[in-house]
mmCIF file of C-alpha atoms in Angstrom:
data_model
loop_
_atom_site.group_PDB
_atom_site.id
_atom_site.type_symbol
_atom_site.label_atom_id
_atom_site.label_comp_id
_atom_site.label_asym_id
_atom_site.label_seq_id
_atom_site.Cartn_x
_atom_site.Cartn_y
_atom_site.Cartn_z
ATOM 1 C CA MET E 19 -0.454 0.099 -0.079
ATOM 2 C CA GLU E 20 1.075 4.101 -0.778
ATOM 3 C CA TYR E 21 1.757 5.736 2.217
ATOM 4 C CA PRO E 22 1.103 8.432 3.321
ATOM 5 C CA LEU E 23 -2.332 7.856 2.245
ATOM 6 C CA PRO E 24 -2.995 10.803 0.034
ATOM 7 C CA ALA E 25 -5.541 12.803 1.204
ATOM 8 C CA ALA E 26 -8.692 11.417 -0.413
ATOM 9 C CA ALA E 27 -8.221 7.999 0.745
ATOM 10 C CA ARG E 28 -7.512 9.381 4.578
ATOM 11 C CA GLN E 29 -10.868 11.359 4.355
ATOM 12 C CA TYR E 30 -12.384 7.911 2.965
ATOM 13 C CA VAL E 31 -11.133 6.133 5.873
ATOM 14 C CA VAL E 32 -11.493 8.907 9.091
ATOM 15 C CA GLU E 33 -15.607 9.062 7.451
ATOM 16 C CA HIS E 34 -15.954 5.027 7.834
ATOM 17 C CA LEU E 35 -13.958 4.236 10.414
ATOM 18 C CA HIS E 36 -17.025 3.100 12.642
ATOM 19 C CA ASP E 37 -18.927 1.465 9.834
ATOM 20 C CA ASP E 38 -19.429 -2.099 8.765
ATOM 21 C CA PRO E 39 -15.835 -3.224 6.509
ATOM 22 C CA ALA E 40 -18.293 -5.875 4.987
ATOM 23 C CA LYS E 41 -20.921 -3.230 3.729
ATOM 24 C CA LEU E 42 -17.899 -0.974 2.521
ATOM 25 C CA ALA E 43 -16.298 -3.567 0.856
ATOM 26 C CA LEU E 44 -19.987 -4.163 -1.197
ATOM 27 C CA GLN E 45 -19.663 -0.750 -2.392
ATOM 28 C CA ALA E 46 -16.867 -0.021 -3.441
ATOM 29 C CA ARG E 47 -17.953 0.996 -7.112
ATOM 30 C CA ARG E 48 -19.677 3.787 -5.659
ATOM 31 C CA TYR E 49 -15.511 5.324 -5.262
ATOM 32 C CA PRO E 50 -13.522 4.067 -8.516
ATOM 33 C CA GLY E 51 -10.582 6.408 -7.428
ATOM 34 C CA LEU E 52 -9.907 4.961 -4.422
ATOM 35 C CA PRO E 53 -8.019 1.571 -3.401
ATOM 36 C CA VAL E 54 -11.157 0.401 -1.410
ATOM 37 C CA PRO E 55 -10.391 -2.699 -0.826
ATOM 38 C CA ASP E 56 -7.254 -2.023 0.547
ATOM 39 C CA LEU E 57 -8.976 0.830 2.806
ATOM 40 C CA VAL E 58 -11.351 -1.374 4.267
ATOM 41 C CA ARG E 59 -8.361 -3.221 5.495
ATOM 42 C CA GLN E 60 -6.821 -0.419 7.130
ATOM 43 C CA ILE E 61 -10.413 0.645 8.853
ATOM 44 C CA GLN E 62 -10.649 -2.953 9.629
ATOM 45 C CA ALA E 63 -7.406 -2.922 11.180
ATOM 46 C CA ARG E 64 -7.940 0.089 12.895
ATOM 47 C CA GLN E 65 -11.303 -1.362 14.794
ATOM 48 C CA LYS E 66 -9.809 -4.110 15.848
ATOM 49 C CA ALA E 67 -7.021 -1.854 17.287
ATOM 50 C CA ARG E 68 -9.203 0.473 19.384
ATOM 51 C CA PRO E 69 -9.491 -1.656 21.924
ATOM 52 C CA LYS E 70 -5.973 -1.924 22.704
ATOM 53 C CA VAL E 71 -4.402 1.069 21.286
ATOM 54 C CA PRO E 72 -7.129 4.005 20.882
ATOM 55 C CA ILE E 73 -4.747 6.865 20.073
ATOM 56 C CA TRP E 74 -3.458 4.886 17.551
ATOM 57 C CA ALA E 75 -6.869 3.475 16.197
ATOM 58 C CA ASP E 76 -7.456 7.290 16.013
ATOM 59 C CA ASN E 77 -5.063 8.673 14.458
ATOM 60 C CA PRO E 78 -5.302 9.472 10.315
ATOM 61 C CA ASP E 79 -1.571 9.710 9.775
ATOM 62 C CA LEU E 80 -0.767 6.045 10.638
ATOM 63 C CA ILE E 81 -0.649 3.099 8.675
ATOM 64 C CA PHE E 82 -1.893 -0.655 10.128
ATOM 65 C CA PRO E 83 -0.845 -3.528 8.950
ATOM 66 C CA PRO E 84 -2.692 -7.166 8.601
ATOM 67 C CA THR E 85 -5.552 -7.470 11.568
ATOM 68 C CA LEU E 86 -3.152 -10.424 12.913
ATOM 69 C CA SER E 87 -0.764 -7.973 13.221
ATOM 70 C CA VAL E 88 -2.774 -6.396 15.565
ATOM 71 C CA GLU E 89 -4.507 -9.096 17.347
ATOM 72 C CA GLN E 90 -0.864 -10.183 18.145
ATOM 73 C CA ALA E 91 -0.054 -6.958 19.899
ATOM 74 C CA SER E 92 0.549 -5.839 23.037
ATOM 75 C CA SER E 93 -2.402 -2.945 24.425
ATOM 76 C CA ALA E 94 -1.235 0.307 25.408
ATOM 77 C CA ARG E 95 -2.157 -0.527 29.252
ATOM 78 C CA THR E 96 0.578 -3.903 28.944
ATOM 79 C CA ALA E 97 3.104 -2.103 27.155
ATOM 80 C CA ALA E 98 3.251 1.063 29.722
ATOM 81 C CA PHE E 99 3.370 -1.712 32.385
ATOM 82 C CA LYS E 100 6.405 -3.195 30.644
ATOM 83 C CA ALA E 101 8.017 -0.699 29.908
ATOM 84 C CA SER E 102 7.685 0.109 33.608
ATOM 85 C CA LEU E 103 9.742 -3.138 34.315
ATOM 86 C CA VAL E 104 12.872 -1.656 32.450
ATOM 87 C CA GLN E 105 15.703 1.197 32.965
ATOM 88 C CA GLY E 106 19.544 1.181 31.100
ATOM 89 C CA GLN E 107 20.559 2.679 28.207
ATOM 90 C CA ARG E 108 20.013 0.465 25.348
ATOM 91 C CA LEU E 109 17.150 -2.355 24.574
ATOM 92 C CA ALA E 110 16.410 -4.798 21.824
ATOM 93 C CA ASP E 111 12.529 -5.786 21.075
ATOM 94 C CA LEU E 112 13.538 -8.737 18.997
ATOM 95 C CA THR E 113 10.078 -9.520 17.758
ATOM 96 C CA GLY E 114 8.531 -6.119 16.579
ATOM 97 C CA GLY E 115 5.453 -6.650 15.725
ATOM 98 C CA PHE E 116 3.138 -3.491 15.258
ATOM 99 C CA GLY E 117 6.107 -1.569 17.207
ATOM 100 C CA VAL E 118 3.640 -1.198 20.442
ATOM 101 C CA ASP E 119 5.821 -1.925 22.758
ATOM 102 C CA ALA E 120 8.927 -0.719 21.001
ATOM 103 C CA ALA E 121 6.823 2.916 21.266
ATOM 104 C CA HIS E 122 6.753 2.290 24.718
ATOM 105 C CA PHE E 123 10.147 1.080 26.029
ATOM 106 C CA ALA E 124 10.997 4.282 23.511
ATOM 107 C CA ALA E 125 9.702 6.505 26.619
ATOM 108 C CA THR E 126 11.952 4.800 28.874
ATOM 109 C CA ILE E 127 14.971 3.289 27.237
ATOM 110 C CA PRO E 128 17.212 5.765 25.283
ATOM 111 C CA GLU E 129 18.298 3.764 22.657
ATOM 112 C CA VAL E 130 15.514 0.699 21.401
ATOM 113 C CA HIS E 131 16.044 -1.133 18.278
ATOM 114 C CA TYR E 132 12.575 -2.709 17.179
ATOM 115 C CA VAL E 133 13.395 -5.851 15.225
ATOM 116 C CA GLU E 134 11.340 -7.696 13.044
ATOM 117 C CA ARG E 135 11.645 -10.463 10.146
ATOM 118 C CA ASN E 136 8.654 -9.594 7.901
ATOM 119 C CA ALA E 137 9.983 -6.241 5.760
ATOM 120 C CA ALA E 138 6.561 -5.168 5.014
ATOM 121 C CA LEU E 139 5.455 -4.728 8.705
ATOM 122 C CA ALA E 140 8.960 -3.277 9.866
ATOM 123 C CA ASN E 141 8.239 -0.525 7.026
ATOM 124 C CA VAL E 142 5.376 -0.033 8.359
ATOM 125 C CA VAL E 143 6.366 0.634 12.226
ATOM 126 C CA ARG E 144 9.417 2.545 10.874
ATOM 127 C CA TYR E 145 6.909 5.218 9.251
ATOM 128 C CA ASN E 146 4.341 4.871 12.239
ATOM 129 C CA LEU E 147 7.244 5.908 14.437
ATOM 130 C CA GLU E 148 8.210 9.154 12.525
ATOM 131 C CA GLN E 149 4.804 9.998 12.467
ATOM 132 C CA LEU E 150 4.364 9.587 16.329
ATOM 133 C CA GLY E 151 7.254 11.492 16.706
ATOM 134 C CA ILE E 152 9.036 8.576 18.059
ATOM 135 C CA GLN E 153 12.996 9.639 17.467
ATOM 136 C CA ASN E 154 15.050 7.037 19.618
ATOM 137 C CA VAL E 155 14.311 3.483 18.295
ATOM 138 C CA GLN E 156 16.235 2.289 15.713
ATOM 139 C CA CYS E 157 14.223 -0.035 13.209
ATOM 140 C CA HIS E 158 16.164 -3.382 11.642
ATOM 141 C CA ALA E 159 13.807 -5.679 9.299
ATOM 142 C CA GLU E 160 15.656 -8.716 10.353
ATOM 143 C CA ASP E 161 15.791 -12.224 12.095
ATOM 144 C CA ALA E 162 16.430 -12.304 15.635
ATOM 145 C CA VAL E 163 19.008 -14.582 15.680
ATOM 146 C CA ALA E 164 20.574 -13.336 12.657
ATOM 147 C CA PHE E 165 20.298 -9.572 14.732
ATOM 148 C CA LEU E 166 22.114 -11.062 17.801
ATOM 149 C CA LYS E 167 24.808 -12.867 16.049
ATOM 150 C CA SER E 168 25.883 -9.751 13.685
ATOM 151 C CA THR E 169 25.337 -6.433 16.223
ATOM 152 C CA PRO E 170 29.012 -5.853 18.212
ATOM 153 C CA ASP E 171 26.218 -4.271 20.636
ATOM 154 C CA THR E 172 25.151 -5.418 23.891
ATOM 155 C CA PHE E 173 22.167 -4.697 25.979
ATOM 156 C CA ASP E 174 21.003 -3.716 29.214
ATOM 157 C CA TRP E 175 17.795 -5.361 28.380
ATOM 158 C CA LEU E 176 16.209 -8.127 25.660
ATOM 159 C CA TYR E 177 12.421 -8.622 25.126
ATOM 160 C CA LEU E 178 10.844 -11.348 23.291
ATOM 161 C CA ASP E 179 7.098 -12.194 23.025
ATOM 162 C CA PRO E 180 7.595 -15.469 20.637
ATOM 163 C CA ALA E 181 4.659 -16.796 18.051
ATOM 164 C CA ARG E 182 2.577 -18.916 19.267
ATOM 165 C CA ARG E 183 0.643 -19.858 16.126
ATOM 166 C CA ASP E 184 2.028 -22.591 14.209
ATOM 167 C CA THR E 185 2.163 -22.938 10.405
ATOM 168 C CA ALA E 186 -1.440 -23.765 10.473
ATOM 169 C CA ALA E 187 -2.463 -20.905 12.804
ATOM 170 C CA ARG E 188 -3.136 -22.596 15.405
ATOM 171 C CA LYS E 189 -2.440 -21.659 19.146
ATOM 172 C CA ILE E 190 0.272 -23.367 20.932
ATOM 173 C CA PHE E 191 1.633 -22.663 24.436
ATOM 174 C CA ARG E 192 4.816 -24.861 24.736
ATOM 175 C CA LEU E 193 7.893 -22.588 24.442
ATOM 176 C CA GLN E 194 9.564 -25.372 22.520
ATOM 177 C CA ASP E 195 6.897 -24.722 19.969
ATOM 178 C CA CYS E 196 7.474 -21.208 20.088
ATOM 179 C CA GLU E 197 9.166 -19.024 17.561
ATOM 180 C CA PRO E 198 12.164 -18.012 18.324
ATOM 181 C CA ASP E 199 12.770 -20.904 20.693
ATOM 182 C CA VAL E 200 13.640 -19.245 23.904
ATOM 183 C CA LEU E 201 14.808 -22.397 25.485
ATOM 184 C CA ARG E 202 17.233 -22.930 22.572
ATOM 185 C CA LEU E 203 18.527 -18.961 22.237
ATOM 186 C CA LEU E 204 18.720 -18.786 26.214
ATOM 187 C CA PRO E 205 22.625 -19.088 25.993
ATOM 188 C CA LEU E 206 23.582 -16.672 22.909
ATOM 189 C CA LEU E 207 20.220 -13.681 25.026
ATOM 190 C CA LEU E 208 22.439 -13.967 27.928
ATOM 191 C CA HIS E 209 25.610 -13.851 26.229
ATOM 192 C CA LYS E 210 23.847 -10.192 24.844
ATOM 193 C CA SER E 211 22.197 -8.594 27.696
ATOM 194 C CA ARG E 212 22.630 -8.456 31.198
ATOM 195 C CA SER E 213 18.258 -9.355 31.334
ATOM 196 C CA VAL E 214 15.850 -10.909 29.231
ATOM 197 C CA LEU E 215 12.277 -9.834 29.876
ATOM 198 C CA LEU E 216 9.967 -13.005 28.192
ATOM 199 C CA LYS E 217 6.359 -12.639 27.582
ATOM 200 C CA THR E 218 4.199 -15.883 27.054
ATOM 201 C CA SER E 219 0.906 -16.933 27.171
ATOM 202 C CA PRO E 220 -0.942 -17.127 30.316
ATOM 203 C CA MET E 221 -1.894 -20.509 29.706
ATOM 204 C CA LEU E 222 1.834 -21.991 29.845
ATOM 205 C CA ASP E 223 1.934 -23.521 33.386
ATOM 206 C CA ILE E 224 3.923 -21.509 35.507
ATOM 207 C CA GLU E 225 6.103 -24.241 37.122
ATOM 208 C CA GLN E 226 6.643 -25.929 34.381
ATOM 209 C CA ALA E 227 8.180 -22.495 32.553
ATOM 210 C CA LEU E 228 10.356 -22.080 35.886
ATOM 211 C CA HIS E 229 11.403 -25.520 35.173
ATOM 212 C CA GLU E 230 11.915 -24.952 31.898
ATOM 213 C CA LEU E 231 13.693 -21.586 31.530
ATOM 214 C CA ARG E 232 15.867 -22.209 34.866
ATOM 215 C CA GLN E 233 17.123 -18.404 35.023
ATOM 216 C CA VAL E 234 14.026 -16.648 36.451
ATOM 217 C CA ARG E 235 14.821 -14.033 38.606
ATOM 218 C CA ARG E 236 11.462 -13.123 39.143
ATOM 219 C CA LEU E 237 7.792 -12.673 37.056
ATOM 220 C CA TRP E 238 5.138 -11.096 36.905
ATOM 221 C CA VAL E 239 1.189 -12.311 35.705
ATOM 222 C CA VAL E 240 -0.521 -9.553 34.482
ATOM 223 C CA ALA E 241 -4.473 -8.901 34.118
ATOM 224 C CA VAL E 242 -6.280 -6.164 32.494
ATOM 225 C CA ASP E 243 -9.692 -5.845 34.568
ATOM 226 C CA ASN E 244 -9.683 -9.157 35.845
ATOM 227 C CA GLU E 245 -8.604 -11.213 32.529
ATOM 228 C CA CYS E 246 -5.704 -12.485 32.494
ATOM 229 C CA LYS E 247 -3.114 -11.072 29.585
ATOM 230 C CA GLU E 248 0.456 -11.968 29.867
ATOM 231 C CA VAL E 249 2.890 -13.361 32.487
ATOM 232 C CA LEU E 250 6.371 -12.116 31.706
ATOM 233 C CA TYR E 251 9.623 -13.748 33.090
ATOM 234 C CA GLU E 252 12.650 -11.642 33.866
ATOM 235 C CA LEU E 253 15.678 -13.898 33.090
ATOM 236 C CA GLY E 254 19.589 -13.906 33.933
ATOM 237 C CA ALA E 255 22.902 -15.001 35.085
ATOM 238 C CA GLU E 256 21.994 -15.134 38.080
ATOM 239 C CA PRO E 257 18.443 -16.869 38.656
ATOM 240 C CA ALA E 258 16.683 -16.427 42.049
ATOM 241 C CA VAL E 259 16.275 -19.938 44.215
ATOM 242 C CA ASP E 260 12.445 -18.881 44.388
ATOM 243 C CA PRO E 261 11.646 -16.045 42.275
ATOM 244 C CA GLU E 262 9.043 -13.620 43.904
ATOM 245 C CA ARG E 263 5.711 -13.923 41.748
ATOM 246 C CA PHE E 264 4.269 -10.151 41.408
ATOM 247 C CA THR E 265 0.239 -10.038 40.742
ATOM 248 C CA ILE E 266 -0.909 -7.212 38.386
ATOM 249 C CA ASN E 267 -4.483 -6.511 37.709
ATOM 250 C CA LEU E 268 -4.763 -2.934 35.248
ATOM 251 C CA ARG E 269 -8.331 -1.501 36.183
ATOM 252 C CA ARG E 270 -10.427 0.193 33.888
ATOM 253 C CA ASP E 271 -10.289 3.687 36.756
ATOM 254 C CA GLY E 272 -6.363 3.320 35.850
ATOM 255 C CA THR E 273 -5.544 2.030 39.352
ATOM 256 C CA GLN E 274 -3.974 -1.472 39.684
ATOM 257 C CA GLN E 275 -4.282 -4.418 42.034
ATOM 258 C CA GLU E 276 -1.149 -5.920 43.498
ATOM 259 C CA PHE E 277 -0.231 -8.631 45.446
ATOM 260 C CA ARG E 278 3.375 -10.891 45.717
ATOM 261 C CA LEU E 279 4.202 -14.146 46.913
ATOM 262 C CA ASN E 280 6.496 -17.120 46.286
ATOM 263 C CA ARG E 281 6.420 -20.949 46.625
ATOM 264 C CA ALA E 282 7.881 -20.819 49.943
ATOM 265 C CA ARG E 283 5.352 -18.452 51.485
ATOM 266 C CA GLU E 284 2.523 -19.850 49.774
ATOM 267 C CA GLY E 285 3.660 -23.266 51.263
ATOM 268 C CA ARG E 286 4.072 -21.888 54.855
ATOM 269 C CA ALA E 287 0.780 -20.060 54.810
ATOM 270 C CA ILE E 288 -1.899 -21.683 57.082
ATOM 271 C CA ALA E 289 -5.832 -21.494 55.755
ATOM 272 C CA ARG E 290 -8.400 -21.021 58.522
ATOM 273 C CA TYR E 291 -12.003 -21.949 57.181
ATOM 274 C CA ALA E 292 -15.344 -20.728 58.193
ATOM 275 C CA GLU E 293 -18.537 -20.336 57.445
ATOM 276 C CA PRO E 294 -19.737 -17.432 55.575
ATOM 277 C CA GLN E 295 -19.818 -14.344 57.669
ATOM 278 C CA GLN E 296 -20.607 -10.460 56.740
ATOM 279 C CA TYR E 297 -17.821 -10.237 53.283
ATOM 280 C CA LEU E 298 -17.408 -12.166 50.656
ATOM 281 C CA TYR E 299 -13.901 -11.547 48.976
ATOM 282 C CA GLU E 300 -12.872 -13.387 45.376
ATOM 283 C CA PRO E 301 -9.238 -12.978 44.357
ATOM 284 C CA ASN E 302 -8.367 -11.580 41.215
ATOM 285 C CA VAL E 303 -7.336 -13.773 38.175
ATOM 286 C CA ALA E 304 -3.867 -12.620 38.532
ATOM 287 C CA ILE E 305 -3.442 -14.437 41.912
ATOM 288 C CA LEU E 306 -5.148 -17.357 41.241
ATOM 289 C CA LYS E 307 -2.675 -17.857 38.182
ATOM 290 C CA ALA E 308 0.330 -17.167 39.807
ATOM 291 C CA GLY E 309 -0.756 -19.809 43.176
ATOM 292 C CA GLY E 310 -1.827 -17.444 45.681
ATOM 293 C CA PHE E 311 -4.217 -19.945 46.891
ATOM 294 C CA ARG E 312 -3.654 -19.637 50.415
ATOM 295 C CA SER E 313 -0.876 -16.947 51.292
ATOM 296 C CA VAL E 314 -3.863 -14.150 50.077
ATOM 297 C CA GLY E 315 -5.924 -15.203 52.713
ATOM 298 C CA THR E 316 -3.081 -14.689 55.440
ATOM 299 C CA ALA E 317 -2.045 -12.012 54.174
ATOM 300 C CA PHE E 318 -5.518 -9.983 54.655
ATOM 301 C CA GLU E 319 -6.720 -11.959 57.586
ATOM 302 C CA LEU E 320 -9.036 -13.676 55.890
ATOM 303 C CA LEU E 321 -11.371 -17.158 56.370
ATOM 304 C CA LYS E 322 -11.374 -19.719 53.926
ATOM 305 C CA LEU E 323 -14.764 -20.811 52.774
ATOM 306 C CA HIS E 324 -13.543 -24.062 51.776
ATOM 307 C CA GLN E 325 -9.981 -25.817 50.405
ATOM 308 C CA HIS E 326 -10.884 -25.638 46.521
ATOM 309 C CA SER E 327 -13.524 -23.043 46.089
ATOM 310 C CA HIS E 328 -10.854 -19.998 46.689
ATOM 311 C CA LEU E 329 -13.136 -18.286 47.973
ATOM 312 C CA TYR E 330 -12.687 -15.899 51.457
ATOM 313 C CA THR E 331 -14.965 -14.441 54.507
ATOM 314 C CA SER E 332 -14.368 -12.124 57.461
ATOM 315 C CA ASP E 333 -16.537 -9.936 59.762
ATOM 316 C CA THR E 334 -13.691 -7.283 59.327
ATOM 317 C CA LEU E 335 -14.090 -5.454 55.758
ATOM 318 C CA ARG E 336 -10.615 -5.589 54.153
ATOM 319 C CA PRO E 337 -10.660 -2.791 51.399
ATOM 320 C CA GLU E 338 -7.562 -3.116 50.337
ATOM 321 C CA PHE E 339 -8.072 -6.849 49.377
ATOM 322 C CA PRO E 340 -6.715 -7.382 46.104
ATOM 323 C CA GLY E 341 -10.064 -8.333 43.956
ATOM 324 C CA ARG E 342 -13.340 -8.330 44.276
ATOM 325 C CA ILE E 343 -15.501 -7.740 47.525
ATOM 326 C CA PHE E 344 -19.201 -7.944 48.239
ATOM 327 C CA ARG E 345 -21.532 -8.133 51.122
ATOM 328 C CA ILE E 346 -23.007 -11.159 51.772
ATOM 329 C CA ARG E 347 -27.061 -10.242 51.915
ATOM 330 C CA ALA E 348 -28.031 -14.233 52.280
ATOM 331 C CA VAL E 349 -27.316 -17.729 52.282
ATOM 332 C CA GLU E 350 -29.226 -20.104 50.676
ATOM 333 C CA ARG E 351 -29.189 -23.777 49.601
ATOM 334 C CA TYR E 352 -29.322 -24.813 45.717
ATOM 335 C CA ASP E 353 -32.753 -24.325 45.379
ATOM 336 C CA ALA E 354 -34.563 -21.710 42.803
ATOM 337 C CA GLN E 355 -37.479 -20.586 44.751
ATOM 338 C CA ALA E 356 -35.337 -20.072 48.045
ATOM 339 C CA LEU E 357 -32.907 -17.736 45.709
ATOM 340 C CA ARG E 358 -35.946 -16.315 43.245
ATOM 341 C CA THR E 359 -37.007 -14.331 46.983
ATOM 342 C CA HIS E 360 -33.671 -12.103 47.141
ATOM 343 C CA LEU E 361 -33.841 -11.227 43.202
ATOM 344 C CA GLY E 362 -37.008 -9.042 42.572
ATOM 345 C CA PRO E 363 -39.606 -9.556 39.544
ATOM 346 C CA GLU E 364 -36.678 -9.234 36.724
ATOM 347 C CA VAL E 365 -35.487 -12.295 38.309
ATOM 348 C CA ARG E 366 -31.751 -11.161 37.654
ATOM 349 C CA ALA E 367 -28.489 -11.956 38.718
ATOM 350 C CA HIS E 368 -24.572 -12.103 37.822
ATOM 351 C CA VAL E 369 -23.553 -16.187 38.550
ATOM 352 C CA THR E 370 -20.357 -17.218 39.882
ATOM 353 C CA THR E 371 -19.662 -20.536 40.199
ATOM 354 C CA ARG E 372 -16.812 -21.851 41.842
ATOM 355 C CA ASN E 373 -16.111 -26.030 43.317
ATOM 356 C CA PHE E 374 -19.434 -26.661 42.294
ATOM 357 C CA PRO E 375 -20.793 -29.366 40.073
ATOM 358 C CA ASP E 376 -22.983 -27.285 37.615
ATOM 359 C CA THR E 377 -21.769 -24.643 35.143
ATOM 360 C CA VAL E 378 -23.238 -20.818 34.944
ATOM 361 C CA ALA E 379 -25.132 -22.294 32.078
ATOM 362 C CA GLU E 380 -26.275 -24.739 34.068
ATOM 363 C CA PHE E 381 -26.905 -23.252 37.073
ATOM 364 C CA ARG E 382 -29.185 -20.507 35.365
ATOM 365 C CA HIS E 383 -31.320 -22.935 33.136
ATOM 366 C CA ARG E 384 -32.382 -24.709 36.863
ATOM 367 C CA THR E 385 -33.004 -21.772 38.675
ATOM 368 C CA GLY E 386 -34.370 -19.446 35.342
ATOM 369 C CA ILE E 387 -32.098 -16.344 37.113
ATOM 370 C CA ARG E 388 -31.180 -14.057 34.115
ATOM 371 C CA GLU E 389 -27.722 -12.677 33.669
ATOM 372 C CA GLY E 390 -28.241 -8.976 34.663
ATOM 373 C CA GLY E 391 -29.377 -6.707 37.569
ATOM 374 C CA GLU E 392 -27.803 -5.570 40.846
ATOM 375 C CA LEU E 393 -27.082 -9.125 43.021
ATOM 376 C CA TYR E 394 -24.213 -11.526 42.524
ATOM 377 C CA ILE E 395 -24.506 -14.978 43.430
ATOM 378 C CA PHE E 396 -21.898 -17.327 43.984
ATOM 379 C CA ALA E 397 -22.171 -21.176 43.634
ATOM 380 C CA THR E 398 -20.196 -22.885 46.226
ATOM 381 C CA THR E 399 -19.750 -25.961 48.585
ATOM 382 C CA ASN E 400 -19.510 -25.353 52.336
ATOM 383 C CA LEU E 401 -17.323 -26.963 54.778
ATOM 384 C CA GLU E 402 -19.378 -29.839 54.969
ATOM 385 C CA GLY E 403 -19.098 -30.595 51.722
ATOM 386 C CA LYS E 404 -23.017 -29.244 50.761
ATOM 387 C CA LEU E 405 -23.913 -27.019 47.998
ATOM 388 C CA MET E 406 -24.981 -23.613 49.059
ATOM 389 C CA THR E 407 -25.288 -20.511 47.192
ATOM 390 C CA LEU E 408 -24.277 -16.338 48.539
ATOM 391 C CA VAL E 409 -26.715 -14.030 47.394
ATOM 392 C CA CYS E 410 -24.441 -10.830 47.608
ATOM 393 C CA GLU E 411 -23.915 -6.777 46.673
ATOM 394 C CA LYS E 412 -21.112 -5.997 45.710
ATOM 395 C CA LEU E 413 -19.244 -3.011 47.416
#
């Protein structure tokens, strides 16, 4: 595609930015002087990008690559968090992609090298960085291994987000199946840099990753609005015996919830149990992914409802708890009629099942409770192994 876009093409993109790409493609004959299929792809990619990088999506000066590159890119929120973890003078992003991470690293590091083996994508990113006024990023249309072997430089940080799709575009999670293969490259990475920041899929088991990588100093489990997005590992020549696990939940209001644990503290934590009291606590997903099943309860002096439920309770409010907090209005058996007495004429509630035989869909089918409303129902199991439901209001 030609860029910068001619004025008429830019105007078309701006005017149709929120329209249905499929309908626009069918109306291409109305605009005989424009490359409508290419412009529709630009609009489609911008629409994909808006939830992740809204400022970029609305910038008419930028060019967007195919939607797959946009889908695989970091969001601005997670990229900014990663940039807060690094320091020093020189960093190389070895899996550059759409350039969101490199652009944010450039706000922290004076000299950033963006490395991307897809030459067309690298050219787009080079152009976009110029439009954004980011001048301290050097772009290399090169394979990561070739770049490391050819450059005389060493780095304070190397960053990698290995591709997690095979040749048939199926998602994969094992480290050795990703491209590049970090396990094979690790000696070269640590020869060229003091620290390596590795992003992996949240589907990869943390214990497995620690066993395979071996060189982990610390790690971060990052969630956005309580949805686990990525796990980051800092690798170095001197790994930690028991790496600290930092759990981060970036919230919609711009704040973040944090909690830290390691294997030793989690192993020493002794859970105490009780029946539901005045308040109910649900840890955010980053804590659960990191394995904080007991230590989060002891850290906030909470009582656990059941060994396998990972729900906590107290009579004293703990407003600093890193997760959702509810006031319990009623404790009922698993009975549709009993639950309906708390829900009003619309019979609506948000439902969560934990350590419970039915899924949320099955629960709704059996009780007739629809989604929505201001109340929350937690379906779980009590200390005696009996099913119970907690009708709550969110604090």
